[in-house]
PDB file of N, CA and C in Angstrom:
ATOM      1  N   MET Y  39      28.684 152.250  32.362  1.00 94.00           N
ATOM      2  CA  MET Y  39      29.543 151.338  31.646  1.00 94.00           C
ATOM      3  C   MET Y  39      29.902 151.877  30.143  1.00 94.00           C
ATOM      4  N   ARG Y  40      31.213 151.744  29.905  1.00 95.00           N
ATOM      5  CA  ARG Y  40      31.566 152.376  28.541  1.00 95.00           C
ATOM      6  C   ARG Y  40      32.366 151.251  28.041  1.00 95.00           C
ATOM      7  N   GLN Y  41      32.108 151.102  26.532  1.00 97.00           N
ATOM      8  CA  GLN Y  41      32.805 149.943  25.819  1.00 97.00           C
ATOM      9  C   GLN Y  41      33.520 150.656  24.629  1.00 97.00           C
ATOM     10  N   LEU Y  42      34.824 150.440  24.631  1.00 96.00           N
ATOM     11  CA  LEU Y  42      35.722 151.201  23.651  1.00 96.00           C
ATOM     12  C   LEU Y  42      36.073 149.950  22.707  1.00 96.00           C
ATOM     13  N   ARG Y  43      35.624 149.777  21.236  1.00 97.00           N
ATOM     14  CA  ARG Y  43      36.166 148.785  20.304  1.00 97.00           C
ATOM     15  C   ARG Y  43      37.316 149.460  19.528  1.00 97.00           C
ATOM     16  N   PHE Y  44      38.455 148.672  19.373  1.00 96.00           N
ATOM     17  CA  PHE Y  44      39.571 149.161  18.768  1.00 96.00           C
ATOM     18  C   PHE Y  44      39.711 148.780  17.256  1.00 96.00           C
ATOM     19  N   LEU Y  45      39.916 149.542  16.424  1.00 96.00           N
ATOM     20  CA  LEU Y  45      40.146 149.262  14.875  1.00 96.00           C
ATOM     21  C   LEU Y  45      41.615 148.868  14.654  1.00 96.00           C
ATOM     22  N   ASP Y  46      42.574 149.121  15.398  1.00 97.00           N
ATOM     23  CA  ASP Y  46      43.954 148.799  15.282  1.00 97.00           C
ATOM     24  C   ASP Y  46      44.431 148.209  16.486  1.00 97.00           C
ATOM     25  N   ASP Y  47      45.567 147.390  16.400  1.00 98.00           N
ATOM     26  CA  ASP Y  47      46.261 146.938  17.539  1.00 98.00           C
ATOM     27  C   ASP Y  47      46.817 148.193  18.352  1.00 98.00           C
ATOM     28  N   MET Y  48      46.608 148.009  19.800  1.00 96.00           N
ATOM     29  CA  MET Y  48      46.946 149.053  20.657  1.00 96.00           C
ATOM     30  C   MET Y  48      47.106 148.416  21.999  1.00 96.00           C
ATOM     31  N   THR Y  49      47.796 149.427  22.801  1.00 97.00           N
ATOM     32  CA  THR Y  49      48.052 149.120  24.277  1.00 97.00           C
ATOM     33  C   THR Y  49      47.140 150.009  24.997  1.00 97.00           C
ATOM     34  N   VAL Y  50      46.372 149.309  25.847  1.00 96.00           N
ATOM     35  CA  VAL Y  50      45.472 150.006  26.776  1.00 96.00           C
ATOM     36  C   VAL Y  50      46.221 150.216  28.257  1.00 96.00           C
ATOM     37  N   THR Y  51      46.202 151.099  28.776  1.00 96.00           N
ATOM     38  CA  THR Y  51      46.521 151.396  30.222  1.00 96.00           C
ATOM     39  C   THR Y  51      45.609 152.027  31.063  1.00 96.00           C
ATOM     40  N   VAL Y  52      45.204 151.445  32.150  1.00 94.00           N
ATOM     41  CA  VAL Y  52      44.247 151.989  32.932  1.00 94.00           C
ATOM     42  C   VAL Y  52      44.831 152.366  34.332  1.00 94.00           C
ATOM     43  N   LEU Y  53      44.273 153.712  34.924  1.00 91.00           N
ATOM     44  CA  LEU Y  53      44.710 154.024  36.312  1.00 91.00           C
ATOM     45  C   LEU Y  53      43.263 154.232  36.841  1.00 91.00           C
ATOM     46  N   THR Y  54      42.653 153.409  37.728  1.00 88.00           N
ATOM     47  CA  THR Y  54      41.326 153.643  38.150  1.00 88.00           C
ATOM     48  C   THR Y  54      41.375 153.187  39.734  1.00 88.00           C
ATOM     49  N   SER Y  55      40.439 153.595  40.236  1.00 81.00           N
ATOM     50  CA  SER Y  55      40.304 153.184  41.799  1.00 81.00           C
ATOM     51  C   SER Y  55      38.954 152.577  42.011  1.00 81.00           C
ATOM     52  N   ASN Y  56      38.850 152.106  43.344  1.00 76.00           N
ATOM     53  CA  ASN Y  56      37.513 151.382  43.753  1.00 76.00           C
ATOM     54  C   ASN Y  56      37.176 150.341  42.876  1.00 76.00           C
ATOM     55  N   ARG Y  57      38.253 149.474  42.568  1.00 79.00           N
ATOM     56  CA  ARG Y  57      37.858 148.267  41.833  1.00 79.00           C
ATOM     57  C   ARG Y  57      37.861 146.960  42.974  1.00 79.00           C
ATOM     58  N   ILE Y  58      38.524 147.329  44.143  1.00 74.00           N
ATOM     59  CA  ILE Y  58      38.631 146.066  44.990  1.00 74.00           C
ATOM     60  C   ILE Y  58      37.892 146.555  46.295  1.00 74.00           C
ATOM     61  N   ARG Y  59      38.105 147.923  46.729  1.00 79.00           N
ATOM     62  CA  ARG Y  59      37.183 148.407  47.896  1.00 79.00           C
ATOM     63  C   ARG Y  59      35.975 149.129  47.249  1.00 79.00           C
ATOM     64  N   GLN Y  60      35.036 149.063  47.983  1.00 81.00           N
ATOM     65  CA  GLN Y  60      33.895 149.929  47.498  1.00 81.00           C
ATOM     66  C   GLN Y  60      33.770 151.139  47.966  1.00 81.00           C
ATOM     67  N   PRO Y  61      33.330 152.126  47.099  1.00 81.00           N
ATOM     68  CA  PRO Y  61      33.288 153.582  47.534  1.00 81.00           C
ATOM     69  C   PRO Y  61      32.520 153.715  48.941  1.00 81.00           C
ATOM     70  N   HIS Y  62      32.963 154.608  49.859  1.00 83.00           N
ATOM     71  CA  HIS Y  62      32.381 154.797  51.161  1.00 83.00           C
ATOM     72  C   HIS Y  62      31.184 155.760  50.905  1.00 83.00           C
ATOM     73  N   GLY Y  63      30.287 155.139  52.002  1.00 87.00           N
ATOM     74  CA  GLY Y  63      29.040 156.087  52.169  1.00 87.00           C
ATOM     75  C   GLY Y  63      29.324 157.253  53.116  1.00 87.00           C
ATOM     76  N   ALA Y  64      28.499 158.233  53.187  1.00 89.00           N
ATOM     77  CA  ALA Y  64      28.675 159.233  54.127  1.00 89.00           C
ATOM     78  C   ALA Y  64      27.435 159.551  55.156  1.00 89.00           C
ATOM     79  N   GLY Y  65      27.672 159.880  56.233  1.00 90.00           N
ATOM     80  CA  GLY Y  65      26.658 159.995  57.339  1.00 90.00           C
ATOM     81  C   GLY Y  65      25.844 158.843  57.618  1.00 90.00           C
ATOM     82  N   GLY Y  66      26.686 157.628  57.620  1.00 89.00           N
ATOM     83  CA  GLY Y  66      25.991 156.411  57.846  1.00 89.00           C
ATOM     84  C   GLY Y  66      25.403 155.470  56.783  1.00 89.00           C
ATOM     85  N   GLY Y  67      25.741 156.152  55.491  1.00 91.00           N
ATOM     86  CA  GLY Y  67      25.204 155.567  54.354  1.00 91.00           C
ATOM     87  C   GLY Y  67      26.067 154.184  53.731  1.00 91.00           C
ATOM     88  N   GLN Y  68      25.416 153.389  53.220  1.00 89.00           N
ATOM     89  CA  GLN Y  68      25.889 152.171  52.610  1.00 89.00           C
ATOM     90  C   GLN Y  68      27.008 152.526  51.688  1.00 89.00           C
ATOM     91  N   PRO Y  69      27.954 151.685  51.493  1.00 88.00           N
ATOM     92  CA  PRO Y  69      28.862 151.648  50.330  1.00 88.00           C
ATOM     93  C   PRO Y  69      28.362 151.371  49.016  1.00 88.00           C
ATOM     94  N   GLY Y  70      29.183 151.990  47.986  1.00 85.00           N
ATOM     95  CA  GLY Y  70      28.549 151.937  46.689  1.00 85.00           C
ATOM     96  C   GLY Y  70      29.287 150.686  46.004  1.00 85.00           C
ATOM     97  N   GLN Y  71      28.847 150.381  44.892  1.00 85.00           N
ATOM     98  CA  GLN Y  71      29.272 149.168  44.224  1.00 85.00           C
ATOM     99  C   GLN Y  71      30.599 149.317  43.607  1.00 85.00           C
ATOM    100  N   SER Y  72      31.610 148.382  43.570  1.00 85.00           N
ATOM    101  CA  SER Y  72      32.916 148.470  42.962  1.00 85.00           C
ATOM    102  C   SER Y  72      32.904 148.488  41.716  1.00 85.00           C
ATOM    103  N   GLY Y  73      33.806 149.162  40.823  1.00 88.00           N
ATOM    104  CA  GLY Y  73      33.908 149.170  39.587  1.00 88.00           C
ATOM    105  C   GLY Y  73      34.723 147.897  38.874  1.00 88.00           C
ATOM    106  N   LEU Y  74      34.578 147.794  37.674  1.00 91.00           N
ATOM    107  CA  LEU Y  74      35.158 146.427  37.075  1.00 91.00           C
ATOM    108  C   LEU Y  74      35.761 146.930  35.649  1.00 91.00           C
ATOM    109  N   ASN Y  75      37.080 146.429  35.324  1.00 94.00           N
ATOM    110  CA  ASN Y  75      37.583 146.688  34.101  1.00 94.00           C
ATOM    111  C   ASN Y  75      37.830 145.365  33.588  1.00 94.00           C
ATOM    112  N   THR Y  76      37.471 145.370  32.284  1.00 97.00           N
ATOM    113  CA  THR Y  76      37.497 143.936  31.382  1.00 97.00           C
ATOM    114  C   THR Y  76      38.144 144.232  29.895  1.00 97.00           C
ATOM    115  N   VAL Y  77      38.748 143.325  29.454  1.00 98.00           N
ATOM    116  CA  VAL Y  77      39.133 143.206  28.093  1.00 98.00           C
ATOM    117  C   VAL Y  77      38.319 141.987  27.493  1.00 98.00           C
ATOM    118  N   LEU Y  78      37.360 142.509  26.459  1.00 98.00           N
ATOM    119  CA  LEU Y  78      36.598 141.738  25.778  1.00 98.00           C
ATOM    120  C   LEU Y  78      37.341 141.181  24.182  1.00 98.00           C
ATOM    121  N   ARG Y  79      37.717 140.138  24.179  1.00 98.00           N
ATOM    122  CA  ARG Y  79      38.388 139.592  22.914  1.00 98.00           C
ATOM    123  C   ARG Y  79      37.549 139.489  21.853  1.00 98.00           C
ATOM    124  N   GLN Y  80      37.898 139.547  20.514  1.00 96.00           N
ATOM    125  CA  GLN Y  80      37.015 139.306  19.396  1.00 96.00           C
ATOM    126  C   GLN Y  80      36.441 137.991  19.469  1.00 96.00           C
ATOM    127  N   ASN Y  81      37.139 136.950  20.084  1.00 97.00           N
ATOM    128  CA  ASN Y  81      36.601 135.672  19.991  1.00 97.00           C
ATOM    129  C   ASN Y  81      35.548 135.467  21.049  1.00 97.00           C
ATOM    130  N   GLY Y  82      35.250 136.423  21.851  1.00 96.00           N
ATOM    131  CA  GLY Y  82      34.375 136.393  22.988  1.00 96.00           C
ATOM    132  C   GLY Y  82      34.826 135.972  24.472  1.00 96.00           C
ATOM    133  N   ASN Y  83      36.016 135.761  24.490  1.00 98.00           N
ATOM    134  CA  ASN Y  83      36.735 135.681  25.688  1.00 98.00           C
ATOM    135  C   ASN Y  83      36.906 137.004  26.590  1.00 98.00           C
ATOM    136  N   ARG Y  84      36.809 136.861  27.858  1.00 98.00           N
ATOM    137  CA  ARG Y  84      36.701 138.270  28.716  1.00 98.00           C
ATOM    138  C   ARG Y  84      37.958 137.837  29.641  1.00 98.00           C
ATOM    139  N   GLU Y  85      38.753 138.894  29.916  1.00 97.00           N
ATOM    140  CA  GLU Y  85      39.864 138.895  30.740  1.00 97.00           C
ATOM    141  C   GLU Y  85      39.687 140.132  31.682  1.00 97.00           C
ATOM    142  N   PRO Y  86      39.729 139.909  32.935  1.00 96.00           N
ATOM    143  CA  PRO Y  86      39.664 140.955  33.909  1.00 96.00           C
ATOM    144  C   PRO Y  86      40.879 141.663  33.987  1.00 96.00           C
ATOM    145  N   LEU Y  87      40.932 143.124  34.183  1.00 95.00           N
ATOM    146  CA  LEU Y  87      41.907 143.973  34.591  1.00 95.00           C
ATOM    147  C   LEU Y  87      42.004 144.373  35.959  1.00 95.00           C
ATOM    148  N   ALA Y  88      43.120 144.708  36.444  1.00 93.00           N
ATOM    149  CA  ALA Y  88      43.310 145.323  37.815  1.00 93.00           C
ATOM    150  C   ALA Y  88      42.891 146.787  37.703  1.00 93.00           C
ATOM    151  N   GLY Y  89      42.716 147.478  38.669  1.00 91.00           N
ATOM    152  CA  GLY Y  89      42.369 148.912  38.625  1.00 91.00           C
ATOM    153  C   GLY Y  89      43.476 149.756  38.014  1.00 91.00           C
ATOM    154  N   ASN Y  90      44.721 149.273  38.207  1.00 94.00           N
ATOM    155  CA  ASN Y  90      46.084 149.861  37.529  1.00 94.00           C
ATOM    156  C   ASN Y  90      46.539 148.661  36.839  1.00 94.00           C
ATOM    157  N   ASP Y  91      46.269 148.718  35.577  1.00 95.00           N
ATOM    158  CA  ASP Y  91      46.841 147.768  34.757  1.00 95.00           C
ATOM    159  C   ASP Y  91      47.193 148.160  33.302  1.00 95.00           C
ATOM    160  N   ARG Y  92      47.508 147.234  32.572  1.00 97.00           N
ATOM    161  CA  ARG Y  92      47.721 147.426  31.061  1.00 97.00           C
ATOM    162  C   ARG Y  92      47.437 146.063  30.164  1.00 97.00           C
ATOM    163  N   ALA Y  93      47.011 146.150  29.002  1.00 97.00           N
ATOM    164  CA  ALA Y  93      46.762 145.110  28.114  1.00 97.00           C
ATOM    165  C   ALA Y  93      46.988 145.520  26.772  1.00 97.00           C
ATOM    166  N   GLU Y  94      47.461 144.463  25.990  1.00 98.00           N
ATOM    167  CA  GLU Y  94      47.648 144.667  24.587  1.00 98.00           C
ATOM    168  C   GLU Y  94      46.363 144.111  23.771  1.00 98.00           C
ATOM    169  N   LEU Y  95      45.770 145.060  23.000  1.00 98.00           N
ATOM    170  CA  LEU Y  95      44.522 144.748  22.444  1.00 98.00           C
ATOM    171  C   LEU Y  95      44.839 144.723  20.892  1.00 98.00           C
ATOM    172  N   LYS Y  96      44.202 143.638  20.247  1.00 97.00           N
ATOM    173  CA  LYS Y  96      44.330 143.556  18.912  1.00 97.00           C
ATOM    174  C   LYS Y  96      43.018 144.204  18.245  1.00 97.00           C
ATOM    175  N   SER Y  97      43.139 144.361  16.845  1.00 97.00           N
ATOM    176  CA  SER Y  97      41.930 144.798  16.058  1.00 97.00           C
ATOM    177  C   SER Y  97      40.880 144.156  16.297  1.00 97.00           C
ATOM    178  N   GLY Y  98      39.592 144.769  16.682  1.00 97.00           N
ATOM    179  CA  GLY Y  98      38.392 144.111  17.000  1.00 97.00           C
ATOM    180  C   GLY Y  98      38.137 143.644  18.479  1.00 97.00           C
ATOM    181  N   ASP Y  99      39.296 143.868  19.392  1.00 98.00           N
ATOM    182  CA  ASP Y  99      39.041 143.472  20.934  1.00 98.00           C
ATOM    183  C   ASP Y  99      38.463 145.042  21.360  1.00 98.00           C
ATOM    184  N   ALA Y 100      37.614 144.663  22.672  1.00 98.00           N
ATOM    185  CA  ALA Y 100      37.260 145.882  23.236  1.00 98.00           C
ATOM    186  C   ALA Y 100      37.584 146.115  24.704  1.00 98.00           C
ATOM    187  N   PHE Y 101      37.607 147.175  25.295  1.00 97.00           N
ATOM    188  CA  PHE Y 101      37.960 147.617  26.519  1.00 97.00           C
ATOM    189  C   PHE Y 101      36.747 148.064  27.110  1.00 97.00           C
ATOM    190  N   ILE Y 102      36.258 147.413  28.401  1.00 97.00           N
ATOM    191  CA  ILE Y 102      34.833 147.703  29.168  1.00 97.00           C
ATOM    192  C   ILE Y 102      35.098 148.362  30.284  1.00 97.00           C
ATOM    193  N   MET Y 103      34.769 149.401  30.860  1.00 94.00           N
ATOM    194  CA  MET Y 103      35.031 150.058  32.090  1.00 94.00           C
ATOM    195  C   MET Y 103      33.709 150.227  32.447  1.00 94.00           C
ATOM    196  N   GLU Y 104      33.503 149.542  33.799  1.00 92.00           N
ATOM    197  CA  GLU Y 104      32.292 149.818  34.439  1.00 92.00           C
ATOM    198  C   GLU Y 104      32.647 150.599  35.789  1.00 92.00           C
ATOM    199  N   THR Y 105      32.346 151.894  35.964  1.00 87.00           N
ATOM    200  CA  THR Y 105      32.521 152.716  36.701  1.00 87.00           C
ATOM    201  C   THR Y 105      32.041 152.385  38.040  1.00 87.00           C
ATOM    202  N   PRO Y 106      32.616 152.647  39.396  1.00 85.00           N
ATOM    203  CA  PRO Y 106      31.812 152.364  40.633  1.00 85.00           C
ATOM    204  C   PRO Y 106      30.836 153.318  40.797  1.00 85.00           C
ATOM    205  N   GLY Y 107      29.767 152.805  41.658  1.00 83.00           N
ATOM    206  CA  GLY Y 107      28.624 153.555  41.930  1.00 83.00           C
ATOM    207  C   GLY Y 107      28.947 154.309  43.195  1.00 83.00           C
ATOM    208  N   GLY Y 108      28.271 155.408  43.341  1.00 83.00           N
ATOM    209  CA  GLY Y 108      28.671 156.407  44.606  1.00 83.00           C
ATOM    210  C   GLY Y 108      27.975 155.695  45.864  1.00 83.00           C
ATOM    211  N   GLY Y 109      28.657 155.865  47.115  1.00 85.00           N
ATOM    212  CA  GLY Y 109      27.971 155.469  48.098  1.00 85.00           C
ATOM    213  C   GLY Y 109      26.821 156.258  48.629  1.00 85.00           C
ATOM    214  N   GLY Y 110      26.030 155.645  49.542  1.00 89.00           N
ATOM    215  CA  GLY Y 110      24.919 156.376  50.016  1.00 89.00           C
ATOM    216  C   GLY Y 110      25.171 157.582  50.914  1.00 89.00           C
ATOM    217  N   PHE Y 111      23.842 158.229  51.315  1.00 90.00           N
ATOM    218  CA  PHE Y 111      24.095 159.324  52.288  1.00 90.00           C
ATOM    219  C   PHE Y 111      23.041 159.196  53.235  1.00 90.00           C
ATOM    220  N   GLY Y 112      23.475 158.881  54.476  1.00 91.00           N
ATOM    221  CA  GLY Y 112      22.408 159.011  55.751  1.00 91.00           C
ATOM    222  C   GLY Y 112      22.014 157.432  55.953  1.00 91.00           C
ATOM    223  N   VAL Y 113      21.608 157.221  57.077  1.00 88.00           N
ATOM    224  CA  VAL Y 113      21.506 155.942  57.711  1.00 88.00           C
ATOM    225  C   VAL Y 113      20.081 155.455  56.797  1.00 88.00           C
ATOM    226  N   PRO Y 114      20.190 154.289  56.070  1.00 83.00           N
ATOM    227  CA  PRO Y 114      18.828 153.720  55.711  1.00 83.00           C
ATOM    228  C   PRO Y 114      17.770 153.372  56.559  1.00 83.00           C
ATOM    229  N   ARG Y 115      16.696 153.739  56.161  1.00 80.00           N
ATOM    230  CA  ARG Y 115      15.432 153.382  57.020  1.00 80.00           C
ATOM    231  C   ARG Y 115      15.105 152.054  56.805  1.00 80.00           C
TER     232      ARG Y 115
END
């Protein structure tokens, strides 16, 4: 997880994948966890962003990126 807090008004544009679909496993492994993009407003409100999206942030707002987890390898025992 990465959180970036902005000191000036800014436009954030994200081009990310695996926000809807889970990352594939290999060799029978289970899929990984999907990622999540969120804007955290200075007042505490959270706004989800799509994988490919943009948002206008004000000074004090933050962008949070939770990267997807990798899929597993091999059949689970």
